[in-house]
Coordinates of C-alpha atoms in Angstrom, one line a residue:
M1 CA -5.2 15.7 -30.0
K2 CA -8.2 13.4 -29.2
D3 CA -9.5 13.3 -25.7
P4 CA -8.5 10.1 -23.9
I5 CA -11.2 7.5 -23.7
P6 CA -11.9 4.9 -20.9
V7 CA -10.4 1.5 -21.3
A8 CA -12.1 -1.7 -19.9
R9 CA -10.7 -5.2 -19.9
V10 CA -11.6 -8.4 -18.1
T11 CA -8.3 -9.5 -16.4
D12 CA -7.4 -12.5 -14.4
H13 CA -9.2 -11.3 -11.2
G14 CA -12.0 -9.0 -12.3
T15 CA -13.0 -6.2 -14.7
A16 CA -10.4 -3.4 -14.7
K17 CA -11.2 0.0 -16.0
L18 CA -8.9 2.9 -16.8
M19 CA -10.8 6.2 -16.7
P20 CA -9.3 9.6 -17.6
D21 CA -9.5 12.5 -15.2
I22 CA -11.1 15.4 -17.0
D23 CA -9.3 17.9 -14.7
R24 CA -5.8 16.6 -15.2
E25 CA -4.6 16.1 -18.8
R26 CA -2.8 12.8 -18.4
A27 CA -4.2 11.4 -15.2
W28 CA -6.1 8.1 -14.9
L29 CA -8.2 6.3 -12.3
L30 CA -8.0 2.5 -12.2
T31 CA -10.9 0.6 -10.8
V32 CA -11.3 -3.2 -10.5
D33 CA -14.9 -4.4 -10.3
G34 CA -16.0 -0.9 -9.5
A35 CA -13.6 -0.4 -6.5
P36 CA -11.0 2.4 -7.0
Q37 CA -7.5 0.9 -6.9
S38 CA -5.1 3.5 -8.1
Y39 CA -4.7 7.0 -9.5
V40 CA -1.8 8.0 -11.7
D41 CA -0.8 11.4 -13.2
L42 CA 1.7 10.6 -15.9
D43 CA 2.8 14.2 -16.0
D44 CA 3.3 14.4 -12.2
P45 CA 4.1 11.0 -10.8
A46 CA 4.7 12.6 -7.4
H47 CA 1.0 13.5 -7.2
L48 CA -0.7 11.1 -4.8
E49 CA -4.5 11.5 -5.1
F50 CA -5.8 9.0 -2.6
E51 CA -5.5 9.8 1.1
Y52 CA -4.0 6.4 2.1
T53 CA -1.5 6.6 -0.7
R54 CA -0.3 10.0 0.5
R55 CA 0.2 8.5 3.9
L56 CA 2.3 5.7 2.4
G57 CA 4.2 8.4 0.5
H58 CA 4.9 10.3 3.7
V59 CA 6.5 7.2 5.2
L60 CA 8.5 6.6 2.1
D61 CA 9.7 10.2 2.4
I62 CA 11.0 9.9 6.0
V63 CA 12.5 6.4 6.1
A64 CA 15.8 7.7 4.8
E65 CA 17.5 10.9 3.9
P66 CA 15.7 12.8 1.1
G67 CA 16.6 11.6 -2.3
R68 CA 18.5 8.5 -1.2
A69 CA 18.0 5.5 -3.4
L70 CA 16.3 2.5 -1.8
D71 CA 15.6 -1.1 -2.7
V72 CA 11.8 -1.3 -2.5
V73 CA 9.5 -4.3 -2.9
H74 CA 5.8 -3.5 -3.7
L75 CA 3.3 -6.3 -3.0
G76 CA 0.3 -5.4 -5.1
G77 CA 0.7 -3.4 -8.3
G78 CA -2.4 -1.5 -9.3
A79 CA -1.5 1.2 -11.7
L80 CA 2.1 1.4 -10.2
T81 CA 1.4 4.7 -8.4
L82 CA 3.9 4.3 -5.7
P83 CA 6.7 2.8 -7.8
R84 CA 6.4 5.9 -10.0
Y85 CA 6.5 8.0 -6.9
V86 CA 9.7 6.4 -5.6
A87 CA 11.3 6.6 -9.0
V88 CA 11.0 10.4 -9.1
T89 CA 11.5 11.2 -5.4
R90 CA 14.4 8.7 -4.9
P91 CA 16.1 8.4 -8.3
G92 CA 18.3 5.3 -8.8
S93 CA 16.1 3.1 -6.5
R94 CA 15.7 -0.5 -7.5
Q95 CA 12.1 -1.7 -7.3
D96 CA 10.2 -5.0 -7.6
V97 CA 6.5 -5.0 -8.1
V98 CA 4.6 -8.3 -7.4
E99 CA 1.1 -8.5 -8.8
A100 CA -1.0 -11.7 -8.9
D101 CA -3.2 -10.4 -11.8
R102 CA -1.0 -10.8 -14.9
G103 CA -3.8 -9.3 -17.1
L104 CA -3.9 -6.2 -14.9
L105 CA -0.1 -5.8 -15.2
E106 CA -0.4 -6.1 -19.0
L107 CA -3.2 -3.5 -19.2
V108 CA -1.3 -1.0 -17.1
S109 CA 2.0 -1.6 -18.9
E110 CA 0.2 -1.1 -22.3
H111 CA -1.7 2.1 -21.5
L112 CA 0.3 3.7 -18.6
P113 CA 3.9 2.4 -19.1
L114 CA 6.6 3.2 -16.7
P115 CA 9.4 5.5 -17.8
D116 CA 12.4 3.7 -19.2
D117 CA 14.6 4.9 -16.3
A118 CA 12.2 3.7 -13.6
N119 CA 14.5 0.7 -12.8
T120 CA 11.4 -1.4 -11.8
V121 CA 10.9 -5.1 -12.5
L122 CA 7.3 -6.4 -12.7
H123 CA 6.5 -9.9 -11.5
A124 CA 3.2 -11.7 -12.2
A125 CA 3.1 -13.8 -9.0
D126 CA 1.3 -14.4 -5.7
A127 CA 2.8 -12.0 -3.2
R128 CA 3.5 -14.5 -0.5
R129 CA 5.0 -17.2 -2.8
W130 CA 7.3 -14.6 -4.3
L131 CA 8.3 -13.3 -0.9
E132 CA 9.2 -16.8 0.3
Q133 CA 11.6 -17.1 -2.6
A134 CA 13.2 -13.6 -2.3
P135 CA 16.7 -13.3 -0.9
A136 CA 17.1 -12.5 2.8
A137 CA 18.1 -8.9 3.8
S138 CA 17.5 -7.7 0.2
A139 CA 15.0 -4.8 0.7
D140 CA 15.0 -1.5 2.5
V141 CA 11.2 -1.1 2.2
L142 CA 8.5 -3.7 1.8
L143 CA 5.1 -2.2 0.9
A144 CA 2.0 -4.4 1.0
D145 CA -1.1 -3.0 -0.7
V146 CA -2.7 -6.3 -1.8
F147 CA -6.4 -6.7 -2.4
S148 CA -8.6 -9.5 -3.7
G149 CA -11.6 -7.5 -4.6
S150 CA -11.9 -5.1 -1.7
R151 CA -10.3 -7.4 0.9
V152 CA -6.8 -8.2 1.9
P153 CA -6.2 -12.0 1.3
A154 CA -6.0 -14.1 4.4
H155 CA -2.6 -15.6 3.6
L156 CA -1.1 -12.1 3.8
T157 CA -2.2 -11.6 7.4
S158 CA -0.5 -14.4 9.4
V159 CA 2.6 -14.7 11.6
A160 CA 4.3 -16.9 8.9
Y161 CA 3.8 -14.2 6.3
V162 CA 5.1 -11.5 8.6
R163 CA 8.2 -13.5 9.4
E164 CA 8.9 -13.8 5.7
A165 CA 8.5 -10.0 5.4
A166 CA 11.0 -9.5 8.2
R167 CA 13.4 -12.0 6.7
V168 CA 13.5 -10.1 3.3
L169 CA 14.0 -6.7 5.0
R170 CA 17.4 -5.4 6.0
G171 CA 17.9 -4.6 9.7
S172 CA 17.1 -1.0 9.1
G173 CA 14.2 -1.9 6.8
V174 CA 10.6 -0.8 7.1
Y175 CA 7.4 -2.7 6.4
L176 CA 4.3 -0.8 5.3
A177 CA 0.8 -2.1 4.9
N178 CA -2.5 -0.6 3.8
L179 CA -5.3 -2.3 5.8
P180 CA -9.0 -1.5 5.8
D181 CA -11.2 -1.9 8.9
A182 CA -13.8 -0.3 11.1
A183 CA -14.8 -0.4 14.8
P184 CA -14.4 -2.5 16.9
F185 CA -11.2 -3.1 14.8
A186 CA -10.8 -6.8 15.4
F187 CA -8.8 -7.2 12.1
L188 CA -6.6 -4.2 12.7
R189 CA -5.8 -5.1 16.3
S190 CA -4.9 -8.7 15.2
Q191 CA -2.6 -7.3 12.6
L192 CA -0.8 -5.2 15.2
A193 CA -0.3 -8.3 17.4
T194 CA 0.9 -10.3 14.4
L195 CA 3.4 -7.7 13.3
A196 CA 4.7 -7.4 16.9
T197 CA 5.9 -11.0 16.6
A198 CA 8.6 -9.9 14.2
F199 CA 9.1 -6.2 14.7
E200 CA 9.8 -4.1 17.8
E201 CA 8.6 -0.7 16.4
L202 CA 5.0 -0.2 15.3
V203 CA 3.2 2.9 14.1
L204 CA -0.4 3.4 13.0
I205 CA -1.7 6.2 10.7
A206 CA -5.4 6.7 10.3
E207 CA -8.0 9.4 9.9
P208 CA -9.5 10.4 13.3
G209 CA -13.0 9.6 12.1
V210 CA -12.0 6.0 11.4
L211 CA -10.3 5.6 14.7
R212 CA -13.3 7.0 16.5
G213 CA -15.5 4.3 14.9
R214 CA -17.5 6.7 12.7
R215 CA -16.7 5.0 9.4
F216 CA -15.0 2.2 7.6
G217 CA -11.6 3.2 6.2
N218 CA -7.9 2.6 5.5
A219 CA -5.2 2.5 8.1
V220 CA -1.5 2.4 7.3
L221 CA 0.7 0.2 9.6
V222 CA 4.4 0.8 9.8
A223 CA 6.8 -1.8 11.3
G224 CA 10.5 -2.0 11.8
H225 CA 13.3 -2.8 14.2
Q226 CA 14.4 0.9 14.6
P227 CA 12.3 3.8 15.7
V228 CA 10.3 5.7 13.1
D229 CA 10.6 9.6 13.0
V230 CA 7.1 9.9 14.4
A231 CA 7.3 13.7 14.8
A232 CA 8.1 14.2 11.2
L233 CA 5.4 11.8 10.1
A234 CA 2.8 13.6 12.4
R235 CA 3.7 16.9 10.8
L236 CA 3.3 15.6 7.3
T237 CA 0.0 13.8 7.9
A238 CA -1.4 16.8 9.8
A239 CA -0.8 19.0 6.8
D240 CA -2.9 16.9 4.5
A241 CA -6.3 17.9 3.2
F242 CA -7.7 15.1 5.4
P243 CA -5.4 15.1 8.4
A244 CA -4.5 11.8 10.0
R245 CA -3.5 10.7 13.5
V246 CA -0.2 9.0 14.1
E247 CA -0.3 6.5 17.0
H248 CA 2.6 4.7 18.5
G249 CA 4.1 3.5 21.9
T250 CA 1.8 3.1 24.8
R251 CA -1.3 4.5 23.1
L252 CA -0.9 2.0 20.3
K253 CA -0.4 -0.9 22.7
D254 CA -3.6 0.2 24.5
F255 CA -5.4 0.3 21.1
A256 CA -4.2 -3.2 20.3
G257 CA -5.4 -4.4 23.7
G258 CA -5.3 -8.2 24.2
A259 CA -5.4 -9.0 20.5
R260 CA -3.6 -12.3 19.5
A261 CA -1.2 -12.9 16.7
V262 CA -2.8 -14.9 13.8
P263 CA -1.4 -18.3 12.8
D264 CA -1.9 -19.5 9.2
E265 CA -4.8 -21.8 10.3
D266 CA -6.8 -19.0 11.8
A267 CA -6.0 -16.3 9.2
V268 CA -9.0 -14.5 7.6
P269 CA -9.3 -11.8 5.0
S270 CA -9.9 -8.2 6.0
P271 CA -13.6 -7.4 6.6
E272 CA -15.9 -6.8 3.7
P273 CA -16.4 -3.1 3.2
P274 CA -20.0 -1.8 3.7
D275 CA -21.9 -1.0 0.5
G276 CA -20.7 2.3 -1.0
A277 CA -17.6 2.5 1.2
F278 CA -15.2 2.5 -1.7
G279 CA -17.1 1.7 -4.9
I280 CA -17.9 4.4 -7.5
G281 CA -20.3 2.5 -9.6

C-alpha cells in the first residue's frame, strides 16, 4: 500500500490542505490558509485530537443518556470530526452539517467520506441564513464552530442570531459554541451576555492558562434552558491531558461582569489571533 500523500486545493474561502498523520495510519489534519481546522482518524472516529474538540465531545456525551440518538445541527463543517463522533457514540442520530465553503465540503467528501450509515446531510450554505429557514424545535443540539479564516464571523455573534438558535432548539436542547479570545475577554464576555438574552443556563469551559490571561485560546460556551450536569463535565475535562476549568453560576456571572448583549449593528468578529497562535506554517 502506498503511503498517503497530502492534498491541497483552493476552495471557496481559502487554501485547504489535508495532511496525513505519520503516527496514525488513516488519520488526517485539515488546515485552511495554514490554520488547523480539523483532525480526523477514519479508523477511530471517536478519537478527538484537538483540546477544544474533546471539550465539545464531553458536552455531547453528557447532554443525554449514553448512546441515545439525538438530532444535531453542526454550524461549520471542517473535516466533519464531530459529526463522525456523534455517529459512532450515538448511533441513529440525525445530523445536519452547514458549511459555507462548498469547495471544502467537496474536498472532504471526496477524500474523507462519511460512512454510509452516518445519517448526516451536508448543506453548502451560510450558517445564519440556513438557521433562519430551519424548523422551530427541530434540534436537540446546535453546535457552532464557524470560522472565516481564524475568526468567528460577526453575524454569528448577535442577539438576533442567538434567538434563531434558541428557536431551532427544543426546550431541552443545548447550544454549544467554540469561541477564541484572550484577556481582557471583551468578546467572550459579550457572548455570554448575548447568550443570556435567550438562555437561562450558561457554562464556560476553558484552559486555566487562558482564563488567567496567559495566552490566547479557545473557550467552549454551553447554553440551554435546563441545568447542565456540571459535576460530570468537570470530571471529564479534568481528566484530559490538558485539563480545563468549568465555570457556571455566580462565578460565571462575575466573569461576564457588566458586558452588554450585542445587537446586529454592533456585532464584530472574534479577535484576530496573535501570530503563531494557531498556525502551523
